[in-house]
Amino acid sequence: MKKVALCVEYIGTNYCGWQRQSHCASVQEQVETALASIAAHKVDVHCAGRTDTGVHSIGQIVHFETHVIRPNKAWVQGVNTQLPGDIRIRWAKEVTDDFHARFSAVARQYRYVIYNREVHSAVLNGRVTWEPYKLDETLMNEAAQSLLGENDFSSFRASACQASHAMRELQSINVSRKGDMVFIDIQANAFLHHMVRNITGTLVEVGKKHQPVSWVAELLQVKDRTLAAATAPASGLFFVNAIYPPALHIPQVVVDEVLWQ
């Protein structure tokens, strides 16, 4: 048996998230079915980070095992011919037996995209979050810096989160603007359920000047989800990268080379 890693890009609008579900279409199901058609055997894939309904990806990393010999081109171009147009394999490479898409990753990166103008965009519908109220991205970025480091993120954790604890190390967070687009780029060793979307919803309140910059630090300390803002919509969230030790030679996506140049 050999192990192959893939990079998967997808628009999540038509799927109930990454994980296979019995009652609805998932990205995992589509990828496994397409891989099986090329491998000629059942394929189970493991991902770096499960995404929710409506969440997108430009750099989801997965791995699977196979006993068949295929060139990497078959795992990319061949599999892509079997996939719907909103899912694509970006690259494939053979990896060592001890590689695991989830457990070998040391960090994950997400980007949240807010389309900030009075009228929503037809062509971007479902792929960004629309906010008609003019946001102050400078205030949002200032407030976001209070989240850096290893903290208890209970105030930004979904009630249904199944993680054993809420401690996470937020390694970087940056809020920036390009025209009508406001980007929230965030990296952590791991994320709680809805953590990025809950942080985003809170930062938007600061950006609207409905709450002061200091509010985000206060929320972090009180560890109470009910005091923070509403969860931001799934449509604006993109899984960008899983970060691995350099020795594994897993390519990284440069987000601005893919989205909204």
PDB file of C-alpha atoms in Angstrom:
ATOM      1  CA  MET A   1       0.000   0.000   0.000  1.00  0.00           C
ATOM      2  CA  LYS A   2       1.084   3.555  -0.637  1.00  0.00           C
ATOM      3  CA  LYS A   3      -0.235   6.840   0.730  1.00  0.00           C
ATOM      4  CA  VAL A   4      -1.149   9.798  -1.490  1.00  0.00           C
ATOM      5  CA  ALA A   5      -1.851  13.372  -0.402  1.00  0.00           C
ATOM      6  CA  LEU A   6      -4.118  15.694  -2.384  1.00  0.00           C
ATOM      7  CA  CYS A   7      -4.969  19.378  -2.238  1.00  0.00           C
ATOM      8  CA  VAL A   8      -8.701  19.948  -2.729  1.00  0.00           C
ATOM      9  CA  GLU A   9     -10.367  23.212  -3.725  1.00  0.00           C
ATOM     10  CA  TYR A  10     -14.129  23.597  -3.477  1.00  0.00           C
ATOM     11  CA  ILE A  11     -17.074  25.929  -3.213  1.00  0.00           C
ATOM     12  CA  GLY A  12     -19.149  24.588  -0.347  1.00  0.00           C
ATOM     13  CA  THR A  13     -22.481  26.188  -1.224  1.00  0.00           C
ATOM     14  CA  ASN A  14     -24.071  22.983  -2.548  1.00  0.00           C
ATOM     15  CA  TYR A  15     -22.756  20.676   0.192  1.00  0.00           C
ATOM     16  CA  CYS A  16     -23.504  19.943   3.827  1.00  0.00           C
ATOM     17  CA  GLY A  17     -19.844  20.395   4.684  1.00  0.00           C
ATOM     18  CA  TRP A  18     -16.767  18.262   4.132  1.00  0.00           C
ATOM     19  CA  GLN A  19     -17.753  15.205   6.161  1.00  0.00           C
ATOM     20  CA  ARG A  20     -19.726  12.377   4.587  1.00  0.00           C
ATOM     21  CA  GLN A  21     -23.385  12.396   5.640  1.00  0.00           C
ATOM     22  CA  SER A  22     -26.124   9.865   5.000  1.00  0.00           C
ATOM     23  CA  HIS A  23     -28.837  12.451   4.357  1.00  0.00           C
ATOM     24  CA  CYS A  24     -27.123  15.008   2.103  1.00  0.00           C
ATOM     25  CA  ALA A  25     -24.301  15.568  -0.376  1.00  0.00           C
ATOM     26  CA  SER A  26     -20.840  16.189   1.079  1.00  0.00           C
ATOM     27  CA  VAL A  27     -17.492  17.134  -0.421  1.00  0.00           C
ATOM     28  CA  GLN A  28     -15.893  14.016   1.044  1.00  0.00           C
ATOM     29  CA  GLU A  29     -18.411  11.768  -0.678  1.00  0.00           C
ATOM     30  CA  GLN A  30     -17.786  13.435  -4.047  1.00  0.00           C
ATOM     31  CA  VAL A  31     -14.000  13.146  -3.695  1.00  0.00           C
ATOM     32  CA  GLU A  32     -14.080   9.510  -2.535  1.00  0.00           C
ATOM     33  CA  THR A  33     -16.410   8.495  -5.363  1.00  0.00           C
ATOM     34  CA  ALA A  34     -14.209  10.194  -7.967  1.00  0.00           C
ATOM     35  CA  LEU A  35     -11.027   8.648  -6.546  1.00  0.00           C
ATOM     36  CA  ALA A  36     -12.628   5.202  -6.500  1.00  0.00           C
ATOM     37  CA  SER A  37     -13.391   5.471 -10.213  1.00  0.00           C
ATOM     38  CA  ILE A  38      -9.691   6.022 -10.946  1.00  0.00           C
ATOM     39  CA  ALA A  39      -8.325   3.595  -8.349  1.00  0.00           C
ATOM     40  CA  ALA A  40     -10.896   0.878  -9.170  1.00  0.00           C
ATOM     41  CA  HIS A  41     -11.383   0.194  -5.461  1.00  0.00           C
ATOM     42  CA  LYS A  42     -13.155   1.817  -2.514  1.00  0.00           C
ATOM     43  CA  VAL A  43     -11.284   4.847  -1.185  1.00  0.00           C
ATOM     44  CA  ASP A  44     -11.468   6.468   2.249  1.00  0.00           C
ATOM     45  CA  VAL A  45      -9.975   9.948   2.590  1.00  0.00           C
ATOM     46  CA  HIS A  46      -8.852  11.794   5.727  1.00  0.00           C
ATOM     47  CA  CYS A  47      -8.810  15.600   5.762  1.00  0.00           C
ATOM     48  CA  ALA A  48      -6.807  18.279   7.558  1.00  0.00           C
ATOM     49  CA  GLY A  49      -9.868  20.136   8.809  1.00  0.00           C
ATOM     50  CA  ARG A  50     -13.578  19.443   8.431  1.00  0.00           C
ATOM     51  CA  THR A  51     -15.560  22.371   7.064  1.00  0.00           C
ATOM     52  CA  ASP A  52     -19.228  23.083   7.772  1.00  0.00           C
ATOM     53  CA  THR A  53     -22.168  23.482   5.412  1.00  0.00           C
ATOM     54  CA  GLY A  54     -21.536  26.320   2.964  1.00  0.00           C
ATOM     55  CA  VAL A  55     -17.849  26.783   3.871  1.00  0.00           C
ATOM     56  CA  HIS A  56     -15.309  26.798   1.026  1.00  0.00           C
ATOM     57  CA  SER A  57     -11.671  25.752   0.595  1.00  0.00           C
ATOM     58  CA  ILE A  58      -8.729  26.599  -1.587  1.00  0.00           C
ATOM     59  CA  GLY A  59      -6.227  24.384   0.238  1.00  0.00           C
ATOM     60  CA  GLN A  60      -7.876  21.442   1.969  1.00  0.00           C
ATOM     61  CA  ILE A  61      -5.313  18.640   2.375  1.00  0.00           C
ATOM     62  CA  VAL A  62      -6.427  15.008   2.363  1.00  0.00           C
ATOM     63  CA  HIS A  63      -4.726  11.643   2.161  1.00  0.00           C
ATOM     64  CA  PHE A  64      -5.783   8.158   1.136  1.00  0.00           C
ATOM     65  CA  GLU A  65      -4.198   4.733   0.739  1.00  0.00           C
ATOM     66  CA  THR A  66      -4.127   2.631  -2.402  1.00  0.00           C
ATOM     67  CA  HIS A  67      -2.452  -0.495  -3.717  1.00  0.00           C
ATOM     68  CA  VAL A  68      -2.679   0.571  -7.368  1.00  0.00           C
ATOM     69  CA  ILE A  69       0.028   2.397  -9.287  1.00  0.00           C
ATOM     70  CA  ARG A  70      -1.115   5.603 -10.958  1.00  0.00           C
ATOM     71  CA  PRO A  71       0.844   8.685 -12.028  1.00  0.00           C
ATOM     72  CA  ASN A  72       0.063  11.850 -10.065  1.00  0.00           C
ATOM     73  CA  LYS A  73      -1.547  13.197 -13.234  1.00  0.00           C
ATOM     74  CA  ALA A  74      -4.250  10.529 -12.912  1.00  0.00           C
ATOM     75  CA  TRP A  75      -5.017  11.558  -9.332  1.00  0.00           C
ATOM     76  CA  VAL A  76      -5.407  15.170 -10.511  1.00  0.00           C
ATOM     77  CA  GLN A  77      -6.696  15.363 -14.073  1.00  0.00           C
ATOM     78  CA  GLY A  78      -8.323  11.941 -14.088  1.00  0.00           C
ATOM     79  CA  VAL A  79     -10.140  12.508 -10.799  1.00  0.00           C
ATOM     80  CA  ASN A  80     -11.198  16.015 -11.851  1.00  0.00           C
ATOM     81  CA  THR A  81     -13.046  14.587 -14.843  1.00  0.00           C
ATOM     82  CA  GLN A  82     -15.197  12.662 -12.350  1.00  0.00           C
ATOM     83  CA  LEU A  83     -15.905  15.619 -10.050  1.00  0.00           C
ATOM     84  CA  PRO A  84     -18.591  18.313 -10.265  1.00  0.00           C
ATOM     85  CA  GLY A  85     -17.348  21.725 -11.358  1.00  0.00           C
ATOM     86  CA  ASP A  86     -17.343  23.180  -7.850  1.00  0.00           C
ATOM     87  CA  ILE A  87     -14.709  20.688  -6.585  1.00  0.00           C
ATOM     88  CA  ARG A  88     -11.188  20.328  -7.978  1.00  0.00           C
ATOM     89  CA  ILE A  89      -7.982  18.477  -7.071  1.00  0.00           C
ATOM     90  CA  ARG A  90      -5.126  21.010  -7.275  1.00  0.00           C
ATOM     91  CA  TRP A  91      -2.185  18.610  -6.885  1.00  0.00           C
ATOM     92  CA  ALA A  92      -1.271  15.085  -5.788  1.00  0.00           C
ATOM     93  CA  LYS A  93       1.902  13.619  -4.320  1.00  0.00           C
ATOM     94  CA  GLU A  94       2.973  10.398  -2.679  1.00  0.00           C
ATOM     95  CA  VAL A  95       3.796  10.793   1.009  1.00  0.00           C
ATOM     96  CA  THR A  96       5.441   8.667   3.670  1.00  0.00           C
ATOM     97  CA  ASP A  97       3.518   6.070   5.656  1.00  0.00           C
ATOM     98  CA  ASP A  98       3.580   8.192   8.809  1.00  0.00           C
ATOM     99  CA  PHE A  99       1.927  11.209   7.152  1.00  0.00           C
ATOM    100  CA  HIS A 100      -1.604  12.048   8.277  1.00  0.00           C
ATOM    101  CA  ALA A 101      -3.510  14.982   6.790  1.00  0.00           C
ATOM    102  CA  ARG A 102      -4.985  15.920  10.171  1.00  0.00           C
ATOM    103  CA  PHE A 103      -2.516  14.783  12.798  1.00  0.00           C
ATOM    104  CA  SER A 104       0.664  15.816  10.962  1.00  0.00           C
ATOM    105  CA  ALA A 105      -0.582  19.407  10.601  1.00  0.00           C
ATOM    106  CA  VAL A 106       0.805  21.925  13.082  1.00  0.00           C
ATOM    107  CA  ALA A 107      -1.530  24.812  12.188  1.00  0.00           C
ATOM    108  CA  ARG A 108      -4.445  25.836   9.972  1.00  0.00           C
ATOM    109  CA  GLN A 109      -5.184  29.061   8.124  1.00  0.00           C
ATOM    110  CA  TYR A 110      -8.586  30.523   7.258  1.00  0.00           C
ATOM    111  CA  ARG A 111      -9.708  33.630   5.430  1.00  0.00           C
ATOM    112  CA  TYR A 112     -13.081  35.253   6.031  1.00  0.00           C
ATOM    113  CA  VAL A 113     -14.298  37.490   3.205  1.00  0.00           C
ATOM    114  CA  ILE A 114     -16.790  40.324   3.689  1.00  0.00           C
ATOM    115  CA  TYR A 115     -18.194  42.190   0.681  1.00  0.00           C
ATOM    116  CA  ASN A 116     -18.657  45.644   2.169  1.00  0.00           C
ATOM    117  CA  ARG A 117     -20.854  47.844  -0.010  1.00  0.00           C
ATOM    118  CA  GLU A 118     -24.477  49.016   0.025  1.00  0.00           C
ATOM    119  CA  VAL A 119     -25.670  46.570  -2.659  1.00  0.00           C
ATOM    120  CA  HIS A 120     -24.774  42.879  -2.680  1.00  0.00           C
ATOM    121  CA  SER A 121     -23.065  41.279  -5.682  1.00  0.00           C
ATOM    122  CA  ALA A 122     -24.948  38.782  -7.832  1.00  0.00           C
ATOM    123  CA  VAL A 123     -21.801  37.024  -9.050  1.00  0.00           C
ATOM    124  CA  LEU A 124     -20.336  36.729  -5.534  1.00  0.00           C
ATOM    125  CA  ASN A 125     -23.543  35.511  -3.919  1.00  0.00           C
ATOM    126  CA  GLY A 126     -22.835  32.451  -1.775  1.00  0.00           C
ATOM    127  CA  ARG A 127     -19.076  32.977  -1.977  1.00  0.00           C
ATOM    128  CA  VAL A 128     -18.695  35.960   0.353  1.00  0.00           C
ATOM    129  CA  THR A 129     -20.628  37.513   3.223  1.00  0.00           C
ATOM    130  CA  TRP A 130     -22.370  40.767   2.429  1.00  0.00           C
ATOM    131  CA  GLU A 131     -22.268  43.630   4.920  1.00  0.00           C
ATOM    132  CA  PRO A 132     -23.875  46.908   3.747  1.00  0.00           C
ATOM    133  CA  TYR A 133     -22.809  48.889   6.835  1.00  0.00           C
ATOM    134  CA  LYS A 134     -19.440  50.588   6.264  1.00  0.00           C
ATOM    135  CA  LEU A 135     -16.825  48.777   8.348  1.00  0.00           C
ATOM    136  CA  ASP A 136     -13.740  50.302   9.946  1.00  0.00           C
ATOM    137  CA  GLU A 137     -11.176  47.598   9.278  1.00  0.00           C
ATOM    138  CA  THR A 138      -8.498  49.454  11.265  1.00  0.00           C
ATOM    139  CA  LEU A 139     -10.541  49.202  14.462  1.00  0.00           C
ATOM    140  CA  MET A 140     -11.326  45.564  13.695  1.00  0.00           C
ATOM    141  CA  ASN A 141      -7.648  44.743  13.270  1.00  0.00           C
ATOM    142  CA  GLU A 142      -6.718  46.554  16.489  1.00  0.00           C
ATOM    143  CA  ALA A 143      -9.350  44.647  18.441  1.00  0.00           C
ATOM    144  CA  ALA A 144      -8.343  41.325  16.913  1.00  0.00           C
ATOM    145  CA  GLN A 145      -4.778  41.532  18.265  1.00  0.00           C
ATOM    146  CA  SER A 146      -6.052  40.927  21.811  1.00  0.00           C
ATOM    147  CA  LEU A 147      -6.839  37.344  20.744  1.00  0.00           C
ATOM    148  CA  LEU A 148      -3.233  36.406  19.968  1.00  0.00           C
ATOM    149  CA  GLY A 149      -1.504  33.708  21.971  1.00  0.00           C
ATOM    150  CA  GLU A 150      -2.724  30.665  23.863  1.00  0.00           C
ATOM    151  CA  ASN A 151      -6.122  31.412  25.359  1.00  0.00           C
ATOM    152  CA  ASP A 152      -9.408  29.905  26.424  1.00  0.00           C
ATOM    153  CA  PHE A 153     -11.732  30.720  23.511  1.00  0.00           C
ATOM    154  CA  SER A 154     -14.976  29.698  25.232  1.00  0.00           C
ATOM    155  CA  SER A 155     -16.582  33.013  24.236  1.00  0.00           C
ATOM    156  CA  PHE A 156     -16.050  32.088  20.581  1.00  0.00           C
ATOM    157  CA  ARG A 157     -17.007  28.425  20.758  1.00  0.00           C
ATOM    158  CA  ALA A 158     -20.219  26.927  19.357  1.00  0.00           C
ATOM    159  CA  SER A 159     -22.533  25.377  21.929  1.00  0.00           C
ATOM    160  CA  ALA A 160     -22.377  22.095  19.996  1.00  0.00           C
ATOM    161  CA  CYS A 161     -18.552  22.022  19.954  1.00  0.00           C
ATOM    162  CA  GLN A 162     -17.291  18.587  20.982  1.00  0.00           C
ATOM    163  CA  ALA A 163     -13.686  19.559  21.755  1.00  0.00           C
ATOM    164  CA  SER A 164     -12.519  18.465  25.211  1.00  0.00           C
ATOM    165  CA  HIS A 165     -11.341  21.990  26.082  1.00  0.00           C
ATOM    166  CA  ALA A 166     -11.343  25.513  24.635  1.00  0.00           C
ATOM    167  CA  MET A 167      -7.612  26.285  24.833  1.00  0.00           C
ATOM    168  CA  ARG A 168      -6.164  27.171  21.438  1.00  0.00           C
ATOM    169  CA  GLU A 169      -3.077  29.057  20.254  1.00  0.00           C
ATOM    170  CA  LEU A 170      -4.022  31.844  17.869  1.00  0.00           C
ATOM    171  CA  GLN A 171      -0.791  32.535  15.997  1.00  0.00           C
ATOM    172  CA  SER A 172      -1.786  35.418  13.734  1.00  0.00           C
ATOM    173  CA  ILE A 173      -4.837  37.470  12.814  1.00  0.00           C
ATOM    174  CA  ASN A 174      -5.033  40.359  10.395  1.00  0.00           C
ATOM    175  CA  VAL A 175      -7.960  42.437   9.147  1.00  0.00           C
ATOM    176  CA  SER A 176      -7.391  44.295   5.881  1.00  0.00           C
ATOM    177  CA  ARG A 177      -9.325  45.926   3.075  1.00  0.00           C
ATOM    178  CA  LYS A 178      -8.999  45.844  -0.713  1.00  0.00           C
ATOM    179  CA  GLY A 179     -11.657  48.005  -2.321  1.00  0.00           C
ATOM    180  CA  ASP A 180     -15.036  46.717  -1.167  1.00  0.00           C
ATOM    181  CA  MET A 181     -13.528  43.508   0.229  1.00  0.00           C
ATOM    182  CA  VAL A 182     -12.655  43.173   3.916  1.00  0.00           C
ATOM    183  CA  PHE A 183     -10.462  40.158   4.709  1.00  0.00           C
ATOM    184  CA  ILE A 184      -9.914  38.491   8.066  1.00  0.00           C
ATOM    185  CA  ASP A 185      -6.887  36.187   7.861  1.00  0.00           C
ATOM    186  CA  ILE A 186      -6.377  33.949  10.870  1.00  0.00           C
ATOM    187  CA  GLN A 187      -3.997  31.127  11.782  1.00  0.00           C
ATOM    188  CA  ALA A 188      -4.050  28.870  14.842  1.00  0.00           C
ATOM    189  CA  ASN A 189      -2.729  25.502  15.902  1.00  0.00           C
ATOM    190  CA  ALA A 190      -6.351  24.301  15.810  1.00  0.00           C
ATOM    191  CA  PHE A 191      -9.856  25.766  15.838  1.00  0.00           C
ATOM    192  CA  LEU A 192     -12.994  25.203  17.845  1.00  0.00           C
ATOM    193  CA  HIS A 193     -16.348  24.671  16.132  1.00  0.00           C
ATOM    194  CA  HIS A 194     -17.471  27.999  14.586  1.00  0.00           C
ATOM    195  CA  MET A 195     -14.498  29.765  16.199  1.00  0.00           C
ATOM    196  CA  VAL A 196     -13.547  31.821  13.119  1.00  0.00           C
ATOM    197  CA  ARG A 197     -17.155  32.746  12.363  1.00  0.00           C
ATOM    198  CA  ASN A 198     -17.807  33.737  15.982  1.00  0.00           C
ATOM    199  CA  ILE A 199     -14.675  35.881  16.083  1.00  0.00           C
ATOM    200  CA  THR A 200     -15.723  37.451  12.788  1.00  0.00           C
ATOM    201  CA  GLY A 201     -19.212  38.278  14.025  1.00  0.00           C
ATOM    202  CA  THR A 202     -17.708  39.993  17.043  1.00  0.00           C
ATOM    203  CA  LEU A 203     -15.138  41.950  15.014  1.00  0.00           C
ATOM    204  CA  VAL A 204     -17.906  43.157  12.679  1.00  0.00           C
ATOM    205  CA  GLU A 205     -19.642  44.772  15.656  1.00  0.00           C
ATOM    206  CA  VAL A 206     -16.403  46.635  16.390  1.00  0.00           C
ATOM    207  CA  GLY A 207     -16.089  47.564  12.704  1.00  0.00           C
ATOM    208  CA  LYS A 208     -19.595  49.057  12.812  1.00  0.00           C
ATOM    209  CA  LYS A 209     -18.570  50.998  15.945  1.00  0.00           C
ATOM    210  CA  HIS A 210     -21.375  49.335  17.868  1.00  0.00           C
ATOM    211  CA  GLN A 211     -18.778  48.104  20.368  1.00  0.00           C
ATOM    212  CA  PRO A 212     -15.382  49.497  21.452  1.00  0.00           C
ATOM    213  CA  VAL A 213     -12.044  47.920  20.571  1.00  0.00           C
ATOM    214  CA  SER A 214     -11.658  46.788  24.190  1.00  0.00           C
ATOM    215  CA  TRP A 215     -14.805  44.628  23.962  1.00  0.00           C
ATOM    216  CA  VAL A 216     -13.005  41.731  22.247  1.00  0.00           C
ATOM    217  CA  ALA A 217     -10.424  41.428  25.035  1.00  0.00           C
ATOM    218  CA  GLU A 218     -13.223  41.590  27.612  1.00  0.00           C
ATOM    219  CA  LEU A 219     -15.108  38.780  25.880  1.00  0.00           C
ATOM    220  CA  LEU A 220     -11.998  36.611  25.843  1.00  0.00           C
ATOM    221  CA  GLN A 221     -11.672  36.996  29.593  1.00  0.00           C
ATOM    222  CA  VAL A 222     -15.304  36.319  30.568  1.00  0.00           C
ATOM    223  CA  LYS A 223     -15.399  32.997  28.656  1.00  0.00           C
ATOM    224  CA  ASP A 224     -19.122  33.317  27.940  1.00  0.00           C
ATOM    225  CA  ARG A 225     -20.394  32.669  24.415  1.00  0.00           C
ATOM    226  CA  THR A 226     -23.746  34.313  25.141  1.00  0.00           C
ATOM    227  CA  LEU A 227     -22.087  37.723  25.551  1.00  0.00           C
ATOM    228  CA  ALA A 228     -20.356  37.750  22.152  1.00  0.00           C
ATOM    229  CA  ALA A 229     -21.900  38.630  18.792  1.00  0.00           C
ATOM    230  CA  ALA A 230     -23.874  36.347  16.500  1.00  0.00           C
ATOM    231  CA  THR A 231     -22.084  33.764  14.374  1.00  0.00           C
ATOM    232  CA  ALA A 232     -21.076  35.155  10.963  1.00  0.00           C
ATOM    233  CA  PRO A 233     -22.518  33.338   7.910  1.00  0.00           C
ATOM    234  CA  ALA A 234     -20.711  30.318   6.461  1.00  0.00           C
ATOM    235  CA  SER A 235     -20.605  31.815   2.962  1.00  0.00           C
ATOM    236  CA  GLY A 236     -17.633  34.065   3.711  1.00  0.00           C
ATOM    237  CA  LEU A 237     -15.335  31.425   5.183  1.00  0.00           C
ATOM    238  CA  PHE A 238     -12.491  29.768   3.260  1.00  0.00           C
ATOM    239  CA  PHE A 239     -10.144  27.056   4.524  1.00  0.00           C
ATOM    240  CA  VAL A 240      -6.838  28.280   3.081  1.00  0.00           C
ATOM    241  CA  ASN A 241      -4.013  26.049   4.291  1.00  0.00           C
ATOM    242  CA  ALA A 242      -3.003  23.277   6.595  1.00  0.00           C
ATOM    243  CA  ILE A 243       0.550  23.945   7.791  1.00  0.00           C
ATOM    244  CA  TYR A 244       2.972  21.024   8.073  1.00  0.00           C
ATOM    245  CA  PRO A 245       6.611  20.680   9.152  1.00  0.00           C
ATOM    246  CA  PRO A 246       8.906  21.748   6.280  1.00  0.00           C
ATOM    247  CA  ALA A 247      10.455  18.275   6.075  1.00  0.00           C
ATOM    248  CA  LEU A 248       7.151  16.930   4.724  1.00  0.00           C
ATOM    249  CA  HIS A 249       7.305  19.231   1.665  1.00  0.00           C
ATOM    250  CA  ILE A 250       3.565  19.892   1.542  1.00  0.00           C
ATOM    251  CA  PRO A 251       2.923  22.875  -0.799  1.00  0.00           C
ATOM    252  CA  GLN A 252       1.203  25.948   0.613  1.00  0.00           C
ATOM    253  CA  VAL A 253      -1.439  28.070  -1.097  1.00  0.00           C
ATOM    254  CA  VAL A 254      -0.747  31.799  -1.356  1.00  0.00           C
ATOM    255  CA  VAL A 255      -4.254  33.120  -0.844  1.00  0.00           C
ATOM    256  CA  ASP A 256      -3.926  36.354  -2.845  1.00  0.00           C
ATOM    257  CA  GLU A 257      -2.706  34.421  -5.864  1.00  0.00           C
ATOM    258  CA  VAL A 258      -5.992  32.523  -5.889  1.00  0.00           C
ATOM    259  CA  LEU A 259      -8.679  34.874  -4.620  1.00  0.00           C
ATOM    260  CA  TRP A 260      -9.448  38.525  -5.328  1.00  0.00           C
ATOM    261  CA  GLN A 261      -6.171  39.639  -6.860  1.00  0.00           C
TER     262      GLN A 261
END
